[in-house]
mmCIF file of C-alpha atoms and ligand atoms in Angstrom:
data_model
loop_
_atom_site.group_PDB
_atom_site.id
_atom_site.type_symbol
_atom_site.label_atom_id
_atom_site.label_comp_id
_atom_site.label_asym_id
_atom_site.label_seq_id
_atom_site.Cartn_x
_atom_site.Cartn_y
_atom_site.Cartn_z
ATOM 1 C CA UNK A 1 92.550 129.877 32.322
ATOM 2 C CA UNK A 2 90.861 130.932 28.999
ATOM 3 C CA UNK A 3 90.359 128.521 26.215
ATOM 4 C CA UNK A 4 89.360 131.001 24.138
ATOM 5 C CA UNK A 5 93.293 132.960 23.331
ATOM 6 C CA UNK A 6 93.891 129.660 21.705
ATOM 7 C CA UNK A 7 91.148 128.946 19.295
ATOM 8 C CA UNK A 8 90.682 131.186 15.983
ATOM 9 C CA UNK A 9 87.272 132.804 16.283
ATOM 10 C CA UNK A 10 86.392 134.061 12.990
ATOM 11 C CA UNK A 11 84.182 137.515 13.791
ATOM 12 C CA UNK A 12 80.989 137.358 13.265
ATOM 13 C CA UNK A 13 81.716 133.869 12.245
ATOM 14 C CA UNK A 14 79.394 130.370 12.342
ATOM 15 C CA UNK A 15 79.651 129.901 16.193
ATOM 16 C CA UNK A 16 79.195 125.904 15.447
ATOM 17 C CA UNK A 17 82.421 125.979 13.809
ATOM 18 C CA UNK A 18 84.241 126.927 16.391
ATOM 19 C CA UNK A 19 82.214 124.880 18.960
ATOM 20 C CA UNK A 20 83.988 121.231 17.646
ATOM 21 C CA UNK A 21 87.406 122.912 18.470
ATOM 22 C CA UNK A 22 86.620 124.542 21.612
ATOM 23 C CA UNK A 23 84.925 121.359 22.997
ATOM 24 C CA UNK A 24 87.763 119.225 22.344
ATOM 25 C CA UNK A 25 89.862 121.846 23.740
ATOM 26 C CA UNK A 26 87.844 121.832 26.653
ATOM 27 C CA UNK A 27 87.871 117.806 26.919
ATOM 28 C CA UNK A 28 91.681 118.296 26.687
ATOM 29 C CA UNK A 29 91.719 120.257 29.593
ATOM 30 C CA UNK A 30 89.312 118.842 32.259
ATOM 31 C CA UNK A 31 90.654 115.797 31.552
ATOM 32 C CA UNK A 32 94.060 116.328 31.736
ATOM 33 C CA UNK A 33 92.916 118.031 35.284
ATOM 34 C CA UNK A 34 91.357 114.819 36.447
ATOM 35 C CA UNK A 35 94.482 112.624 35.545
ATOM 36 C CA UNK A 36 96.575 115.193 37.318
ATOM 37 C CA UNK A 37 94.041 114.885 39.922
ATOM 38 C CA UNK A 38 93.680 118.616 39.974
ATOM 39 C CA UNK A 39 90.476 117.842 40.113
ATOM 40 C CA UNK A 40 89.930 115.392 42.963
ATOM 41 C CA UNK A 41 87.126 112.443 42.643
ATOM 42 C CA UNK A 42 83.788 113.890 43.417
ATOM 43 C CA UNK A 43 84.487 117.334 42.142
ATOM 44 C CA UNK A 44 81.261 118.634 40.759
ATOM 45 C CA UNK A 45 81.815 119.672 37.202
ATOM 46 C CA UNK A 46 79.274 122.306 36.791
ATOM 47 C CA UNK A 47 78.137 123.652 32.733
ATOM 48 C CA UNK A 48 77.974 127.090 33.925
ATOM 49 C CA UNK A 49 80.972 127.506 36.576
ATOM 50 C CA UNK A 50 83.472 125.998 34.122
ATOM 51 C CA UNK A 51 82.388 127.774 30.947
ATOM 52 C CA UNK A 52 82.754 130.674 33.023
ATOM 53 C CA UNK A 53 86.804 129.835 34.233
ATOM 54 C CA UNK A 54 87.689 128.840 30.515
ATOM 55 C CA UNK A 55 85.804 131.766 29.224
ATOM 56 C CA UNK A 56 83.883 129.713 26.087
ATOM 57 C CA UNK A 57 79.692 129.085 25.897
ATOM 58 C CA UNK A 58 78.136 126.478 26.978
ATOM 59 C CA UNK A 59 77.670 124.199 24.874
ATOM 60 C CA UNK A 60 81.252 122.886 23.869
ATOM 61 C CA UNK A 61 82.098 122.740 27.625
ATOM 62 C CA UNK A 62 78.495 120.548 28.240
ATOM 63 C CA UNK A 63 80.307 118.546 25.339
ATOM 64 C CA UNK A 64 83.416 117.909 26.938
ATOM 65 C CA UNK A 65 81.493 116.878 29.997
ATOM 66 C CA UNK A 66 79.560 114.323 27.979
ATOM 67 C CA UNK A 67 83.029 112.910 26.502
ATOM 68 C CA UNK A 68 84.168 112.416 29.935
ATOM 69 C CA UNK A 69 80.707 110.685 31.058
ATOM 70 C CA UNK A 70 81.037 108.475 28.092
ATOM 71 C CA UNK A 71 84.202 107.884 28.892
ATOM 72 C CA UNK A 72 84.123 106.703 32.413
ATOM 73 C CA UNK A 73 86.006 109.647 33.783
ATOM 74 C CA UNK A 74 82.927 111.531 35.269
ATOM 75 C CA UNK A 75 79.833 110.425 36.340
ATOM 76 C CA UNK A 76 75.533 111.649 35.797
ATOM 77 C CA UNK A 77 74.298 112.077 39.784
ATOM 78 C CA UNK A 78 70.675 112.896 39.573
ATOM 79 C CA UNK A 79 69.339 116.566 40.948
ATOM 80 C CA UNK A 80 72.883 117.208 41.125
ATOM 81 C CA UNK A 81 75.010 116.905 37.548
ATOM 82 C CA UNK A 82 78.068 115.665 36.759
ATOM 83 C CA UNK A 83 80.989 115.191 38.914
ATOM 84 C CA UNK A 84 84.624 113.405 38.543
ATOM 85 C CA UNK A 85 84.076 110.017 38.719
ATOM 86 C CA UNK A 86 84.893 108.126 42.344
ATOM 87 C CA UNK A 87 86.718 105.113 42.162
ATOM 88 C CA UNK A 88 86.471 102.755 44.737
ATOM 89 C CA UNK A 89 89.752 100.615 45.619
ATOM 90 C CA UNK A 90 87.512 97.551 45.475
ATOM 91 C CA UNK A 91 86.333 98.449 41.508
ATOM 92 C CA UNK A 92 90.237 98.742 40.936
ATOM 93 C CA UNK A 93 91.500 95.693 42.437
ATOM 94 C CA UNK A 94 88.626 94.063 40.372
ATOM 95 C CA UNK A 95 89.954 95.858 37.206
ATOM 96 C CA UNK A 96 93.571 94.567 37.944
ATOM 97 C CA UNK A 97 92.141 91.142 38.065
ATOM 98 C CA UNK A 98 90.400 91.708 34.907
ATOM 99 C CA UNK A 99 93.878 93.076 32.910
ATOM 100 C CA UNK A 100 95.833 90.097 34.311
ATOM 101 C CA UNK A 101 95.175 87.301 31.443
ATOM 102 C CA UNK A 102 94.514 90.023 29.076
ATOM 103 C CA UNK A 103 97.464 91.763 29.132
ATOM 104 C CA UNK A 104 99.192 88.515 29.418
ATOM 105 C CA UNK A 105 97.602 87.748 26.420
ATOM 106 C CA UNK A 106 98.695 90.593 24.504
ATOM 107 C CA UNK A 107 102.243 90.127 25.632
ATOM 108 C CA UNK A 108 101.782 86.310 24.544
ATOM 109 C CA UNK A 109 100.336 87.572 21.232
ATOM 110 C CA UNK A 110 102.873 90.435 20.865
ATOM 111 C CA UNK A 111 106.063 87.773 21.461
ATOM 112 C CA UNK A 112 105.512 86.229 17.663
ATOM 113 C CA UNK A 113 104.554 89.206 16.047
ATOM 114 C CA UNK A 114 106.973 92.033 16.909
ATOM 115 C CA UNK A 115 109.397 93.288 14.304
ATOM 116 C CA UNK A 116 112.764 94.834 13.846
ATOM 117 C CA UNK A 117 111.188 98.222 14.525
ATOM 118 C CA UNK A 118 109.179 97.098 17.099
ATOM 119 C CA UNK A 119 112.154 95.663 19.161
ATOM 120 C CA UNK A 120 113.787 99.327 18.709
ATOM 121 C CA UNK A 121 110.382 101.225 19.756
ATOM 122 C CA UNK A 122 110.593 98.734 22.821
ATOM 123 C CA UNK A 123 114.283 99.591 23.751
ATOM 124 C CA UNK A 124 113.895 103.659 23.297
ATOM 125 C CA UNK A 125 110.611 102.740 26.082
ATOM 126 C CA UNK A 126 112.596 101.650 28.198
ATOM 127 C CA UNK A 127 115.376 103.757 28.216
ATOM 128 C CA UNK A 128 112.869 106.730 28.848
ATOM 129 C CA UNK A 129 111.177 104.568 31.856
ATOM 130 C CA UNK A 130 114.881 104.007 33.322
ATOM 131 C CA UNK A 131 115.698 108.046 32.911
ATOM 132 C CA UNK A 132 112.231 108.643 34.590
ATOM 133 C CA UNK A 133 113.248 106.821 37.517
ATOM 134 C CA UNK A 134 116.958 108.599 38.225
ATOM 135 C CA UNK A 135 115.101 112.522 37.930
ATOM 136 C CA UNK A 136 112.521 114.712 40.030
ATOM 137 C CA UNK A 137 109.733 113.520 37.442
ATOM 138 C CA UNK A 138 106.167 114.157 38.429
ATOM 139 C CA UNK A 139 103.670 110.632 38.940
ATOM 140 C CA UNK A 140 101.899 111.896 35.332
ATOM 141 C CA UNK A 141 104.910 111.417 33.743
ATOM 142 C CA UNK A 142 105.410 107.987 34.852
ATOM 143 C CA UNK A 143 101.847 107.408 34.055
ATOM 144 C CA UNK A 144 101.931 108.170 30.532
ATOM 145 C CA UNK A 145 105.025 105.778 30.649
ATOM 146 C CA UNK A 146 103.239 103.377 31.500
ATOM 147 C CA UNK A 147 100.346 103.572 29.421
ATOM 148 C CA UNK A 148 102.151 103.965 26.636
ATOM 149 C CA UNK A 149 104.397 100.863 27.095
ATOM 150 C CA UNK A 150 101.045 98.612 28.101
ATOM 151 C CA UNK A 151 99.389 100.491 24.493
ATOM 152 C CA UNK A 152 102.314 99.826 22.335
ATOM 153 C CA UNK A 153 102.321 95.757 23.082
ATOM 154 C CA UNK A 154 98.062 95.478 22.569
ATOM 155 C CA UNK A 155 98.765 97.091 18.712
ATOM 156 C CA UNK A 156 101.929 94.953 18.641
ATOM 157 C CA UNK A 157 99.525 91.771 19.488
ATOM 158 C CA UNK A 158 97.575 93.197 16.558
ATOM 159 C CA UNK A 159 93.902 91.876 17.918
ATOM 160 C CA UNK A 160 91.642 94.757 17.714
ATOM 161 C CA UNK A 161 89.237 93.200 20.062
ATOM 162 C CA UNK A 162 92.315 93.159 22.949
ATOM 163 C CA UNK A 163 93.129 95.976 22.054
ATOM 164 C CA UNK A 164 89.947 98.060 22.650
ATOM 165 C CA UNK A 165 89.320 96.348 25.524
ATOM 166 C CA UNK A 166 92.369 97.188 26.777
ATOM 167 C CA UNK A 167 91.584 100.625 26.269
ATOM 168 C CA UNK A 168 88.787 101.118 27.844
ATOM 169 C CA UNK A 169 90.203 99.977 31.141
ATOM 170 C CA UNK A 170 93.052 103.011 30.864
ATOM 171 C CA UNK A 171 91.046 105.996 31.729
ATOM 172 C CA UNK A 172 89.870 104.392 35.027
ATOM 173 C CA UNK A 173 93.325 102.485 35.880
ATOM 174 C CA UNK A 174 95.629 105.389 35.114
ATOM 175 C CA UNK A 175 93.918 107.827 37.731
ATOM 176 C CA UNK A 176 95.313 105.254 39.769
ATOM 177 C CA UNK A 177 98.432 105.703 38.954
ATOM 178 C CA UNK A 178 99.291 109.004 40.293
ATOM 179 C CA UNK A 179 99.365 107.093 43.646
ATOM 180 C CA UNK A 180 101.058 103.946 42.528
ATOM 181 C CA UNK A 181 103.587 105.657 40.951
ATOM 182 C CA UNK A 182 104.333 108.333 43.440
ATOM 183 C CA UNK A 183 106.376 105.980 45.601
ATOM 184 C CA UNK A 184 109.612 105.372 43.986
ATOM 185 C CA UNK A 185 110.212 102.340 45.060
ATOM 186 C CA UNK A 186 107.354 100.906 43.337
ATOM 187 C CA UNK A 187 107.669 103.050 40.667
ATOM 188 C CA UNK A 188 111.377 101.260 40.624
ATOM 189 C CA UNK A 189 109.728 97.583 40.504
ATOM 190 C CA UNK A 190 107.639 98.483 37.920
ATOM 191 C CA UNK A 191 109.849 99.852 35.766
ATOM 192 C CA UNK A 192 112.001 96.252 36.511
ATOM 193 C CA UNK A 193 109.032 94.272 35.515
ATOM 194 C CA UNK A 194 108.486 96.320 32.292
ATOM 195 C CA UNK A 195 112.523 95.231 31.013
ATOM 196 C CA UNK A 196 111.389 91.530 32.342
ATOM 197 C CA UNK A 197 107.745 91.804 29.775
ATOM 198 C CA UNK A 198 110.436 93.497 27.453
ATOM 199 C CA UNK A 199 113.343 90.956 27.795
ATOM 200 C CA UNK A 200 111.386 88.034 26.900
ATOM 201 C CA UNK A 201 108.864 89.633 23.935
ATOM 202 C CA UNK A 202 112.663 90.181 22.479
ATOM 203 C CA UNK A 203 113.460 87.015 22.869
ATOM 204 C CA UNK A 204 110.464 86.134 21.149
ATOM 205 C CA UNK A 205 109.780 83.806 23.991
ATOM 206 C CA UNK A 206 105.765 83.692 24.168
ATOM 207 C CA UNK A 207 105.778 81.851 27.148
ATOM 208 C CA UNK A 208 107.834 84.115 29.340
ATOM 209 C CA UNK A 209 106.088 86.988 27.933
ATOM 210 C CA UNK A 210 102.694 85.909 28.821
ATOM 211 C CA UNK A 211 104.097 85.024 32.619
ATOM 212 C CA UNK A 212 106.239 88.349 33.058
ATOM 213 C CA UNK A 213 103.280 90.497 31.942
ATOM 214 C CA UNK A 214 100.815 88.904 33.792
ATOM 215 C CA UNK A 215 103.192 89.176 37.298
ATOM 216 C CA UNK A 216 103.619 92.728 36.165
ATOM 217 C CA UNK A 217 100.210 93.259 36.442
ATOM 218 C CA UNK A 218 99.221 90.783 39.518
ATOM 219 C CA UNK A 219 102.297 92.804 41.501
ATOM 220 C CA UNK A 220 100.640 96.222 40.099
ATOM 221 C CA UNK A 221 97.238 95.437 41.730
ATOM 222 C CA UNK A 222 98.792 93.789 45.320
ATOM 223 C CA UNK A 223 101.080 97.049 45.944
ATOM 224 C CA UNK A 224 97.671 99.373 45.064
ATOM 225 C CA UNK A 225 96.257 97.040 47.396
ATOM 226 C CA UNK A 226 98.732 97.675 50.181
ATOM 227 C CA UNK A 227 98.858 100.864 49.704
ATOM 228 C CA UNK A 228 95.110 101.371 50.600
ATOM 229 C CA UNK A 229 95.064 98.738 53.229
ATOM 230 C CA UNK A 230 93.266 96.524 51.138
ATOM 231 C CA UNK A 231 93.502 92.469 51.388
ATOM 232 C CA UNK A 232 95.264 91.000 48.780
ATOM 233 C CA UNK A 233 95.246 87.471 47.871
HETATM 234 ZN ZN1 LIG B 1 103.086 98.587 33.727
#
């Protein structure tokens, strides 16, 4: 696909101009291939072979590649470029233990702080998680869901330092997703588990909160662990 039928270029115009737009363009798309998994772990992501397919220089499309370094969604291999980043099972499981007291945390936090508004964003969440789960709707969708729901209780708990950190486990956890989510059944238990987190932050019960999030989450990591044949303790 070309980038470039999308993007205004001026003729004869300052090239650099265009070069922010088209990178994040480019970012945009590579990354939304590697959360699709269109583009499998491993993938090399070569400068020249993808400014080529999107039809753009260089440049912005070496920038989008550097965004997706930086952001732990492709990885620098020596004499060899970049390439989608591989996650190992084991680095995942770790990462599930990691979000457990956080996001318990944030749900803990959240419980005290949530307004009238709040409560209302919550409800329309989860009546978009239950439709998900009763139509054909692809593992992305579900994904986005998810992330979303997880995102909107860390800037509920309004603790920027959660929050971030929070964050920056997303890009790597959500590629995980596609394959948690694409059985039903667990996409059916998690969607349970998010009315449970839900139930009690409306309740304003901090307690419950903290413990329904943090099952969410331990429950999360042992099914990813069965799925890959992975113990899980
Ligand atoms: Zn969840």
């Amino acid at each position: 696909m070309s980038l470039r039928s999308v993007v205004v270029v001026h003729p004869g115009g300052d090239d650099a101009a265009n070069c922010g737009s088209l990178a994040d363009r480019a970012y945009e798309e590579l990354r939304q291939r590697i959360l699709d998994s269109g583009f499998e772990p491993g993938t090399a992501l070569s400068v020249p072979a993808l400014a080529r397919e999107l039809e753009i220089s260089r440049s912005p499309v070496r920038e989008a590649v550097q965004r997706l370094i930086h952001e732990g969604l492709a990885t620098h291999v020596p004499n060899r470029g970049a390439e989608v980043a591989r996650l190992e099972i084991s680095e995942l499981i770790e990462i599930y233990e990691v979000k457990e007291p956080l996001l318990g945390l944030a749900a803990r936090l959240a419980a005290t702080r949530l307004t009238e508004v709040d409560v209302d964003a919550l409800k329309a969440m989860m009546d978009e998680q239950d439709a998900a789960l009763t139509g054909d709707t692809p593992e992305s969708r579900f994904m986005e869901l998810d992330v979303a729901f997880h995102g909107f209780i860390a800037d509920v708990a309004a603790n920027e330092t959660l929050r971030r950190t929070v964050a920056s486990f997303e890009n790597k956890t959500s590629r995980a997703f596609p394959s948690g989510w694409s059985n039903r059944e667990y996409a059916r238990l998690s969607v349970e588990e998010h009315h449970a987190i839900t139930d009690a932050l409306i309740a304003g019960d901090a307690d419950a909160a903290e413990r329904a999030s943090c099952a969410h989450v331990r429950k999360v990591r042992i099914r990813l662990a069965r799925r890959h044949g992975e113990p899980h303790t």
